Short mmCIF file of C-alpha atoms and ligand atoms in Angstrom, two decimals:
data_model
loop_
_atom_site.label_atom_id
_atom_site.label_comp_id
_atom_site.label_asym_id
_atom_site.label_seq_id
_atom_site.Cartn_x
_atom_site.Cartn_y
_atom_site.Cartn_z
CA MET A 538 43.20 84.55 21.78
CA SER A 539 45.36 81.59 23.37
CA ASN A 540 43.83 80.26 26.59
CA ALA A 541 43.10 82.59 29.47
CA VAL A 542 42.31 82.45 33.00
CA ILE A 543 40.10 85.32 34.14
CA VAL A 544 40.47 86.03 38.12
CA GLY A 545 39.07 88.79 40.54
CA SER A 546 41.73 90.58 42.13
CA GLN A 547 40.10 92.11 44.74
CA TRP A 548 37.29 90.71 47.37
CA GLY A 549 35.19 89.75 44.48
CA ASP A 550 32.54 91.85 42.37
CA GLU A 551 35.47 93.47 39.97
CA GLY A 552 33.08 92.93 36.80
CA LYS A 553 34.53 89.37 35.90
CA ALA A 554 31.16 88.70 34.50
CA LYS A 555 31.25 91.29 31.98
CA VAL A 556 35.06 90.79 31.02
CA ILE A 557 34.41 87.24 30.28
CA ASP A 558 31.24 87.69 28.30
CA TYR A 559 33.38 90.52 26.27
CA LEU A 560 36.15 87.97 25.62
CA THR A 561 33.78 84.84 25.02
CA LYS A 562 33.48 85.88 21.33
CA ARG A 563 37.38 84.98 20.64
CA SER A 564 37.09 81.61 22.75
CA ASP A 565 35.05 78.31 22.33
CA ILE A 566 34.90 77.02 25.82
CA ILE A 567 34.32 78.79 28.79
CA ILE A 568 34.78 76.80 32.27
CA ARG A 569 33.62 77.80 35.61
CA PHE A 570 36.42 76.15 37.93
CA GLN A 571 35.75 76.82 41.77
CA GLY A 572 33.16 78.23 43.90
CA GLY A 573 29.38 77.48 43.71
CA ALA A 574 26.04 79.74 43.81
CA ASN A 575 27.88 82.26 46.07
CA ALA A 576 29.06 83.70 43.00
CA GLY A 577 27.02 86.84 41.34
CA HIS A 578 28.19 87.34 37.86
CA THR A 579 26.17 89.98 35.73
CA VAL A 580 26.40 90.13 32.12
CA ILE A 581 24.45 93.01 30.13
CA ALA A 582 24.17 92.58 26.40
CA GLU A 583 21.88 93.41 23.46
CA GLY A 584 19.27 94.80 26.07
CA GLN A 585 19.54 91.49 27.87
CA LYS A 586 20.54 91.50 31.79
CA PHE A 587 21.72 87.88 33.33
CA VAL A 588 23.14 87.41 36.74
CA PHE A 589 24.32 84.04 37.07
CA HIS A 590 25.53 82.21 39.75
CA MET A 591 25.97 78.66 38.52
CA VAL A 592 25.88 78.69 34.54
CA PRO A 593 29.07 79.95 32.97
CA SER A 594 28.86 83.79 31.97
CA GLY A 595 29.89 82.47 28.24
CA ILE A 596 26.52 81.20 27.75
CA MET A 597 25.03 84.23 25.94
CA TYR A 598 27.03 83.62 22.87
CA LYS A 599 24.66 80.64 21.35
CA ASP A 600 27.52 78.59 19.75
CA LYS A 601 29.90 78.58 22.68
CA ILE A 602 30.22 75.62 24.96
CA CYS A 603 30.07 75.98 28.67
CA ILE A 604 31.28 73.68 31.40
CA ILE A 605 30.80 73.34 35.35
CA ALA A 606 34.15 71.86 36.10
CA ASN A 607 34.98 69.61 38.85
CA GLY A 608 36.50 72.17 41.12
CA VAL A 609 32.78 73.72 41.43
CA VAL A 610 30.50 72.83 44.30
CA PHE A 611 27.33 72.40 42.25
CA ASP A 612 23.62 73.86 43.34
CA ALA A 613 21.43 71.84 41.40
CA GLU A 614 18.31 73.83 42.51
CA GLN A 615 20.20 76.98 41.16
CA PHE A 616 21.35 75.50 37.92
CA LEU A 617 17.79 74.51 37.05
CA LYS A 618 16.48 78.06 37.99
CA GLU A 619 19.20 79.71 35.58
CA ILE A 620 18.69 77.47 32.39
CA ASP A 621 14.73 77.44 32.79
CA GLU A 622 15.28 81.33 32.76
CA LEU A 623 17.46 81.24 29.64
CA LYS A 624 14.96 79.52 27.96
CA THR A 625 12.54 81.85 28.68
CA GLN A 626 14.97 84.61 26.96
CA GLY A 627 15.11 82.41 23.86
CA ILE A 628 18.75 81.10 24.69
CA SER A 629 19.22 77.33 23.98
CA ILE A 630 21.57 75.66 25.88
CA ASP A 631 21.07 72.17 23.85
CA ASN A 632 24.49 70.06 24.08
CA ARG A 633 26.60 73.10 24.98
CA LEU A 634 26.27 73.10 28.63
CA PHE A 635 27.71 70.38 30.56
CA ILE A 636 28.48 69.39 34.33
CA SER A 637 31.57 67.70 35.90
CA GLU A 638 30.98 63.99 37.17
CA THR A 639 33.31 64.74 39.74
CA ALA A 640 31.85 68.31 40.93
CA HIS A 641 30.44 67.90 44.47
CA LEU A 642 27.08 68.52 45.44
CA VAL A 643 25.66 71.47 47.48
CA LEU A 644 22.58 70.21 49.37
CA PRO A 645 19.67 71.56 51.65
CA TYR A 646 21.68 70.19 54.76
CA HIS A 647 24.74 72.55 53.66
CA LYS A 648 22.97 75.53 53.51
CA ALA A 649 21.43 74.98 56.89
CA GLN A 650 24.85 74.40 58.39
CA ASP A 651 26.16 77.50 56.93
CA ASN A 652 23.36 79.60 58.36
CA ALA A 653 23.61 77.90 61.94
CA ALA A 654 27.47 78.50 61.91
CA GLU A 655 26.91 82.25 61.14
CA ASN A 656 24.42 82.47 63.75
CA LEU A 657 26.12 80.74 66.24
CA MET A 658 29.22 83.07 65.76
CA GLY A 659 27.23 86.19 66.30
CA THR A 660 28.85 89.23 65.91
CA GLY A 661 32.28 87.52 65.01
CA LYS A 662 30.46 86.26 61.71
CA ILE A 663 32.03 85.86 58.45
CA GLY A 664 29.12 87.18 56.30
CA THR A 665 28.54 84.54 54.07
CA THR A 666 26.41 84.51 51.12
CA GLY A 667 24.44 81.43 53.00
CA ARG A 668 24.68 79.46 50.07
CA GLY A 669 26.16 76.69 51.83
CA ILE A 670 29.87 77.13 50.54
CA GLY A 671 31.80 76.31 53.59
CA PRO A 672 29.79 73.15 54.64
CA ALA A 673 30.35 71.74 51.10
CA TYR A 674 33.78 72.22 50.63
CA ALA A 675 34.38 70.92 54.14
CA ASP A 676 32.04 67.77 53.28
CA LYS A 677 34.48 67.51 50.36
CA ALA A 678 37.59 67.90 52.46
CA ALA A 679 36.46 65.22 54.85
CA ARG A 680 35.49 62.63 52.44
CA ASN A 681 32.06 62.67 53.22
CA GLY A 682 30.74 64.64 50.26
CA ILE A 683 28.08 63.52 47.68
CA ARG A 684 29.06 64.10 44.06
CA VAL A 685 27.15 65.02 41.03
CA ALA A 686 27.99 61.18 39.41
CA ASP A 687 26.27 59.67 42.84
CA LEU A 688 23.01 60.83 41.05
CA VAL A 689 23.67 58.07 38.52
CA ASP A 690 23.19 55.46 40.95
CA TRP A 691 19.93 56.36 43.00
CA ASP A 692 19.89 53.97 45.69
CA LEU A 693 23.92 54.90 46.52
CA PHE A 694 22.79 58.58 46.23
CA THR A 695 19.75 57.88 48.79
CA LYS A 696 21.91 56.17 51.19
CA LYS A 697 24.77 58.73 51.15
CA PHE A 698 22.27 61.33 51.49
CA GLU A 699 20.13 59.72 54.35
CA ALA A 700 23.87 59.01 56.75
CA ASN A 701 24.90 62.49 55.99
CA LEU A 702 21.35 64.02 56.97
CA GLU A 703 21.57 62.22 60.41
CA GLN A 704 25.39 63.50 60.82
CA LYS A 705 24.05 67.07 60.07
CA LYS A 706 21.09 66.78 62.17
CA ARG A 707 23.43 66.02 65.45
CA LEU A 708 25.87 68.13 64.52
CA ILE A 709 23.38 71.35 63.96
CA GLU A 710 21.80 70.57 67.21
CA SER A 711 24.74 69.67 69.63
CA VAL A 712 27.36 71.74 68.20
CA TYR A 713 25.47 74.66 66.59
CA GLN A 714 22.43 74.73 69.20
CA SER A 715 20.14 74.96 66.76
CA GLU A 716 17.39 72.29 65.11
CA LEU A 717 17.69 70.95 61.93
CA SER A 718 14.23 71.27 60.11
CA LEU A 719 14.44 69.18 56.80
CA ASP A 720 11.99 66.46 55.73
CA LYS A 721 14.29 63.87 54.39
CA ASP A 722 11.46 62.13 52.13
CA ALA A 723 10.34 65.45 50.69
CA ILE A 724 14.17 66.25 49.71
CA LEU A 725 14.70 62.73 48.06
CA ASN A 726 11.28 62.70 46.35
CA HIS A 727 12.43 66.42 45.07
CA TYR A 728 15.76 65.12 44.05
CA LYS A 729 14.56 61.75 42.21
CA SER A 730 12.08 64.42 40.29
CA ILE A 731 14.94 66.81 39.00
CA ARG A 732 17.57 63.83 38.79
CA ASN A 733 16.25 63.26 35.07
CA ARG A 734 16.80 66.70 34.09
CA LEU A 735 20.37 66.89 35.56
CA LEU A 736 21.51 63.43 33.95
CA PRO A 737 22.29 64.32 30.46
CA PHE A 738 24.48 67.42 31.31
CA ILE A 739 26.90 65.22 33.43
CA THR A 740 29.86 63.99 31.69
CA ASP A 741 34.02 63.63 32.03
CA THR A 742 34.51 67.38 31.42
CA GLY A 743 38.11 67.23 32.05
CA TYR A 744 38.48 64.64 29.42
CA TYR A 745 36.43 66.75 27.08
CA LEU A 746 38.62 69.73 27.46
CA PHE A 747 41.62 68.28 27.03
CA LYS A 748 40.70 66.42 23.74
CA GLU A 749 39.07 69.91 22.75
CA SER A 750 42.13 71.81 23.54
CA ARG A 751 44.58 69.62 21.88
CA LYS A 752 42.12 69.89 18.78
CA GLY A 753 42.62 73.64 18.73
CA LYS A 754 39.87 75.06 20.56
CA LYS A 755 40.47 77.95 23.05
CA LEU A 756 39.50 77.78 26.61
CA LEU A 757 38.52 80.80 28.86
CA PHE A 758 38.38 80.00 32.38
CA GLU A 759 36.13 81.84 34.53
CA GLY A 760 37.08 82.56 38.22
CA ALA A 761 34.59 83.42 41.11
CA GLN A 762 35.10 85.52 44.13
CA GLY A 763 38.67 87.13 44.26
CA THR A 764 42.12 86.92 45.33
CA PHE A 765 41.37 88.09 48.91
CA LEU A 766 38.68 85.58 49.62
CA ASP A 767 40.99 82.80 48.82
CA ILE A 768 41.23 80.19 51.61
CA ASP A 769 45.06 80.47 51.62
CA HIS A 770 45.92 83.85 50.10
CA GLY A 771 43.00 85.96 51.42
CA THR A 772 41.90 87.59 54.60
CA TYR A 773 41.24 84.50 56.40
CA PRO A 774 39.22 83.55 58.19
CA PHE A 775 37.24 86.18 56.11
CA VAL A 776 37.26 84.43 53.41
CA THR A 777 35.10 81.82 51.06
CA SER A 778 36.27 77.94 51.18
CA SER A 779 37.75 77.40 47.66
CA SER A 780 40.80 78.45 46.15
CA THR A 781 40.11 81.39 44.04
CA VAL A 782 43.63 81.99 42.62
CA SER A 783 44.84 81.25 39.15
CA GLY A 784 46.76 78.28 40.01
CA CYS A 785 43.31 76.74 40.65
CA ALA A 786 41.64 76.54 37.41
CA ALA A 787 44.14 73.87 36.00
CA SER A 788 43.12 71.47 39.20
CA GLY A 789 39.48 72.59 39.25
CA CYS A 790 39.18 71.74 35.58
CA GLY A 791 41.15 68.77 35.18
CA ILE A 792 43.84 69.54 32.85
CA GLY A 793 47.31 71.03 33.32
CA PRO A 794 48.75 74.30 33.95
CA SER A 795 50.88 74.41 30.76
CA SER A 796 47.34 75.01 28.75
CA ILE A 797 47.16 78.24 30.21
CA ASP A 798 48.80 81.21 28.33
CA TYR A 799 47.21 84.33 29.79
CA VAL A 800 46.46 85.21 33.46
CA ILE A 801 43.96 88.27 33.12
CA GLY A 802 43.41 90.08 36.54
CA ILE A 803 39.89 91.81 36.89
CA VAL A 804 40.80 95.26 38.79
CA LYS A 805 38.12 97.40 39.94
CA THR A 806 39.85 100.96 39.74
CA TYR A 807 38.25 101.33 43.25
CA THR A 808 37.72 98.76 46.01
CA THR A 809 34.64 97.00 47.17
CA ARG A 810 34.17 94.40 49.68
CA VAL A 811 30.72 92.27 50.94
CA GLY A 812 30.73 90.72 53.92
CA ASN A 813 32.98 90.93 57.17
CA GLY A 814 36.51 91.49 57.56
CA PRO A 815 39.44 94.28 57.36
CA PHE A 816 39.61 96.62 54.57
CA PRO A 817 42.15 99.07 55.01
CA THR A 818 41.19 101.85 52.28
CA GLU A 819 37.52 101.32 53.06
CA LEU A 820 35.27 105.12 53.09
CA ASN A 821 33.13 105.71 55.67
CA ASP A 822 31.49 108.86 54.51
CA SER A 823 30.12 110.63 51.80
CA ILE A 824 32.62 109.36 48.89
CA GLY A 825 32.04 105.70 49.90
CA LYS A 826 28.33 106.62 49.59
CA GLN A 827 28.85 108.16 46.35
CA LEU A 828 30.98 104.99 45.04
CA GLN A 829 28.34 102.81 46.42
CA ASP A 830 25.51 104.85 44.22
CA GLU A 831 27.46 105.52 41.19
CA GLY A 832 28.53 102.08 41.02
CA GLY A 833 25.42 100.04 41.60
CA GLU A 834 27.38 98.41 44.72
CA PHE A 835 24.92 96.11 45.92
CA GLY A 836 25.70 92.39 46.16
CA ALA A 837 24.62 90.41 42.98
CA THR A 838 23.88 87.35 45.26
CA THR A 839 22.68 88.53 48.33
CA GLY A 840 21.67 92.36 47.61
CA ARG A 841 23.82 93.46 50.50
CA PRO A 842 25.36 96.65 50.17
CA ARG A 843 29.06 96.28 49.29
CA ARG A 844 31.64 98.22 51.34
CA CYS A 845 33.56 100.79 49.18
CA GLY A 846 37.00 102.45 49.42
CA TRP A 847 39.79 103.81 47.31
CA PHE A 848 42.03 101.99 44.88
CA ASP A 849 44.71 99.96 47.12
CA SER A 850 47.97 99.20 45.13
CA VAL A 851 49.37 96.96 47.96
CA MET A 852 46.37 94.40 47.28
CA ILE A 853 46.96 94.17 43.49
CA ARG A 854 50.55 93.90 43.98
CA LYS A 855 49.97 91.10 45.93
CA ALA A 856 46.93 89.71 43.35
CA VAL A 857 49.87 89.82 40.50
CA GLN A 858 52.17 88.23 42.58
CA VAL A 859 49.89 84.82 43.76
CA ASN A 860 48.00 84.76 40.63
CA GLY A 861 50.91 85.54 38.15
CA LEU A 862 49.06 88.21 36.39
CA ASN A 863 50.05 89.35 32.95
CA ARG A 864 47.33 91.31 31.66
CA PHE A 865 44.83 93.60 33.51
CA ALA A 866 41.25 94.36 32.65
CA LEU A 867 40.50 97.60 34.47
CA THR A 868 36.81 98.10 35.37
CA LYS A 869 34.19 100.62 36.23
CA LEU A 870 36.28 103.74 35.37
CA ASP A 871 33.31 105.40 34.79
CA VAL A 872 32.21 105.20 38.52
CA LEU A 873 34.86 107.68 39.18
CA ASN A 874 33.41 110.48 36.61
CA LYS A 875 32.05 112.81 39.09
CA LEU A 876 35.11 112.83 41.41
CA ASP A 877 37.22 115.90 41.69
CA GLU A 878 39.78 114.00 43.48
CA ILE A 879 40.88 110.48 43.11
CA LYS A 880 42.93 108.54 45.72
CA ILE A 881 45.27 105.54 45.25
CA CYS A 882 46.79 103.84 48.36
CA THR A 883 50.43 103.41 47.60
CA HIS A 884 51.43 101.81 50.75
CA TYR A 885 50.42 101.39 54.09
CA GLU A 886 51.92 102.36 57.59
CA ILE A 887 51.85 99.62 60.48
CA ASP A 888 53.09 100.81 64.03
CA GLY A 889 54.55 103.77 62.36
CA LYS A 890 56.63 101.58 59.79
CA LYS A 891 56.07 101.82 56.00
CA VAL A 892 54.70 98.45 54.72
CA ASP A 893 54.67 97.52 50.71
CA GLN A 894 53.52 94.15 51.10
CA PHE A 895 50.37 92.98 52.03
CA PRO A 896 50.39 91.67 55.64
CA SER A 897 49.51 87.58 56.02
CA ARG A 898 48.07 88.15 59.59
CA ILE A 899 45.07 89.74 60.21
CA SER A 900 45.63 91.33 63.58
CA MET A 901 48.51 93.19 61.09
CA LEU A 902 46.15 94.12 58.38
CA GLU A 903 43.56 95.37 61.25
CA LYS A 904 46.33 97.84 62.40
CA ALA A 905 47.18 99.27 58.45
CA VAL A 906 46.97 102.73 57.72
CA PRO A 907 46.67 103.38 54.10
CA VAL A 908 48.89 106.23 52.72
CA TYR A 909 47.45 107.74 49.84
CA GLU A 910 48.53 110.07 46.93
CA SER A 911 45.81 112.32 45.45
CA MET A 912 45.19 112.79 41.84
CA GLU A 913 42.95 115.06 39.99
CA GLY A 914 39.64 113.52 38.59
CA TRP A 915 38.38 114.06 35.10
CA ASN A 916 34.94 115.23 35.89
CA CYS A 917 33.31 114.25 32.60
CA ASP A 918 31.58 111.38 31.14
CA ILE A 919 33.63 108.48 29.94
CA SER A 920 31.00 105.86 29.45
CA GLU A 921 30.81 106.71 25.37
CA CYS A 922 34.32 106.47 24.89
CA LYS A 923 35.10 104.29 21.92
CA ILE A 924 38.83 103.97 21.79
CA PHE A 925 41.82 104.37 24.55
CA ASN A 926 42.91 107.91 22.95
CA ASP A 927 39.27 109.06 23.87
CA LEU A 928 39.55 108.93 27.43
CA PRO A 929 40.79 112.21 28.94
CA SER A 930 44.29 112.69 29.96
CA LYS A 931 43.48 112.60 33.60
CA ALA A 932 42.07 109.28 33.07
CA HIS A 933 45.31 108.48 31.38
CA VAL A 934 47.38 109.82 33.99
CA TYR A 935 45.22 107.30 36.46
CA ILE A 936 45.52 104.18 34.78
CA LYS A 937 49.31 104.76 34.27
CA ARG A 938 49.93 105.40 37.94
CA ILE A 939 47.93 102.27 38.99
CA GLN A 940 50.36 100.44 36.59
CA GLU A 941 53.61 101.81 37.75
CA LEU A 942 52.72 101.18 41.30
CA CYS A 943 51.58 97.61 39.99
CA TYR A 944 54.47 96.02 38.21
CA ASN A 945 53.73 97.83 35.16
CA VAL A 946 51.33 94.82 34.08
CA PRO A 947 50.05 95.62 30.63
CA VAL A 948 46.43 96.49 30.47
CA LEU A 949 44.17 94.66 28.16
CA ILE A 950 40.62 96.10 28.73
CA VAL A 951 39.44 99.26 30.23
CA SER A 952 35.62 98.87 31.14
CA ILE A 953 33.61 102.00 31.01
CA GLY A 954 30.06 100.82 31.68
CA PRO A 955 28.35 97.69 32.72
CA ASP A 956 27.13 97.28 28.83
CA ARG A 957 29.24 94.87 26.45
CA ASN A 958 29.82 97.70 24.24
CA GLN A 959 31.05 99.69 26.77
CA THR A 960 34.24 98.18 26.58
CA ILE A 961 37.72 99.43 25.26
CA GLU A 962 40.21 96.88 24.25
CA VAL A 963 43.94 98.52 24.64
CA ASN A 964 45.97 96.00 23.20
CA PRO A 965 44.17 92.99 22.01
CA LEU A 966 45.41 89.39 22.53
P1 GDP B 1712 31.35 89.94 39.20
O1 GDP B 1712 31.24 89.22 40.29
O2 GDP B 1712 33.12 90.00 39.48
O3 GDP B 1712 31.36 89.20 37.48
O4 GDP B 1712 30.50 91.17 39.08
P2 GDP B 1712 29.28 91.57 39.60
O5 GDP B 1712 28.39 91.18 38.32
O6 GDP B 1712 28.82 91.01 40.84
O7 GDP B 1712 29.20 93.24 39.90
C1 GDP B 1712 29.89 94.08 38.78
C2 GDP B 1712 28.54 95.01 38.54
O8 GDP B 1712 29.16 96.19 38.03
C3 GDP B 1712 27.32 94.53 37.58
O9 GDP B 1712 26.73 95.20 37.92
C4 GDP B 1712 27.89 94.67 36.47
O10 GDP B 1712 26.89 95.22 35.39
C5 GDP B 1712 28.57 96.15 36.46
N1 GDP B 1712 29.77 96.48 35.90
C6 GDP B 1712 30.77 95.73 35.21
N2 GDP B 1712 31.37 96.60 34.83
C7 GDP B 1712 31.42 97.75 34.62
C8 GDP B 1712 31.78 99.19 34.20
O11 GDP B 1712 33.09 99.17 33.58
N3 GDP B 1712 31.09 100.39 34.75
C9 GDP B 1712 30.08 100.00 35.38
N4 GDP B 1712 29.71 101.34 35.83
N5 GDP B 1712 29.38 99.16 35.75
C10 GDP B 1712 30.21 97.93 35.56
P1 IMO B 1713 31.71 87.06 43.14
O1 IMO B 1713 32.15 85.70 42.03
C1 IMO B 1713 31.89 89.03 46.52
C2 IMO B 1713 32.00 86.73 50.04
C3 IMO B 1713 30.80 86.66 51.24
C4 IMO B 1713 31.41 86.54 52.36
C5 IMO B 1713 32.72 85.27 52.40
C6 IMO B 1713 32.46 84.07 52.45
O2 IMO B 1713 30.36 87.55 42.56
O3 IMO B 1713 32.58 87.94 42.74
P2 IMO B 1713 30.71 82.24 50.90
O4 IMO B 1713 29.23 82.31 51.10
O5 IMO B 1713 31.82 81.90 50.26
O6 IMO B 1713 31.19 81.31 52.57
O7 IMO B 1713 31.00 83.79 51.70
O8 IMO B 1713 32.93 85.48 50.70
N1 IMO B 1713 31.70 85.98 48.80
C7 IMO B 1713 31.90 87.08 47.80
N2 IMO B 1713 31.96 88.42 47.57
N3 IMO B 1713 31.73 88.15 45.52
C8 IMO B 1713 31.86 87.10 45.48
O9 IMO B 1713 31.18 86.35 44.43
C9 IMO B 1713 31.54 86.37 46.76
N4 IMO B 1713 31.32 84.95 47.18
C10 IMO B 1713 31.51 84.94 48.13
O10 IMO B 1713 30.25 88.21 50.91
O11 IMO B 1713 32.31 87.63 52.61
MG1 MG B 1714 29.67 89.07 41.79
#
């Protein structure tokens, strides 16, 4: 396989980590390029289950290199927790996990600010993961952030941290009308103590990737969140604070876009969303509940129930456009096993007019009425199927219709269960 970017095509939790883990065997280096510990990436392989928030999902393969690149906002606490857990499970990370020196740090005051901002917004809140993502990216853009490399020079780190903490205190007290009860000395002592554990991982990851890629090493870029949580292309303001689309992989890693051969969109065969914001095909009925139960649709980061609804082809058409998707990985098809009828949203009606294109304005999206096509369910267990032809013909029809409605993007993978083995490769790269 050549170099490939994996992106979520909906509102996150499409099963990106499962596909990344599966494709890792054909890759050499797996790179997280944006987002932070807001991600919850579940891998189930050989009887082991891991939920990664910081560490790339390729880490389960003991001979692969994993990179946390510059576009990520790095949560040191979460990172250390995950590497400790990996060690406990017998997975060595020595000399095969690296962190970019230019990634920005998520610090305790970012989490406090995230929560204070949400509290102030009340019912209008975004429903963030509370992991400090928005404030960390805002500081980066305001040129006020602290980068991973700043940990190397302890005096510089201390100076920046103290100045920022003071600013945040004022902001949180005056604007957010809340209190910032963080103990400066305790935090600094803590960071001083964990710093020595972090330093060996820090390097110029862009240069490393460039060199390795020129040697012919195969790169797998791991996106977090999903297209409709993208800061530009998503359902703004109900989005995350990074660019989640494929184009971000290059700048988020420090190598050029000519390194990317395939853009694989992970497409859940129905739709889910965690947090607030419009969701045209949402099902607030027993079918929505059934999808939630059968799909185990509870957030891997916050445990919140995921809102569920029918497959929305209007969204996926936009995902094809903004990411340049040239392969689909269709996931969680098995979750539809028990349905007699399955619906696909072909387009919307807004103010009585047919709309094929995903509206950019949230006020329009809120008025969108989904128009459905009905398909027969296959009503049997597909989770043991090994090849595409093992799937029932009604499942073939469903997949074909999804493709027809979404520019006939070729299907690379059909996922029929959470385990690595429950993966059907249709047209290997
Ligand atoms: P990600 O954030 O896109 O990596 O996805 P999450 O890990 O947050 O959520 C996907 C959930 O669905 C996890 O619990 C996976 O173990 C599970 N999963 C992934 N693929 C499949 C599948 O094909 N079928 C079923 N039933 N579960 C799946
Ligand atoms: P993965 O990588 C699903 C959502 C939050 C909220 C909005 C903003 O596992 O697919 P943030 O904390 O980023 O400021 O929250 O984005 N969100 C996700 N939803 N999967 C994710 O990641 C998400 N990361 C953030 O629920 O609506
Ligand atoms: Mg997730």
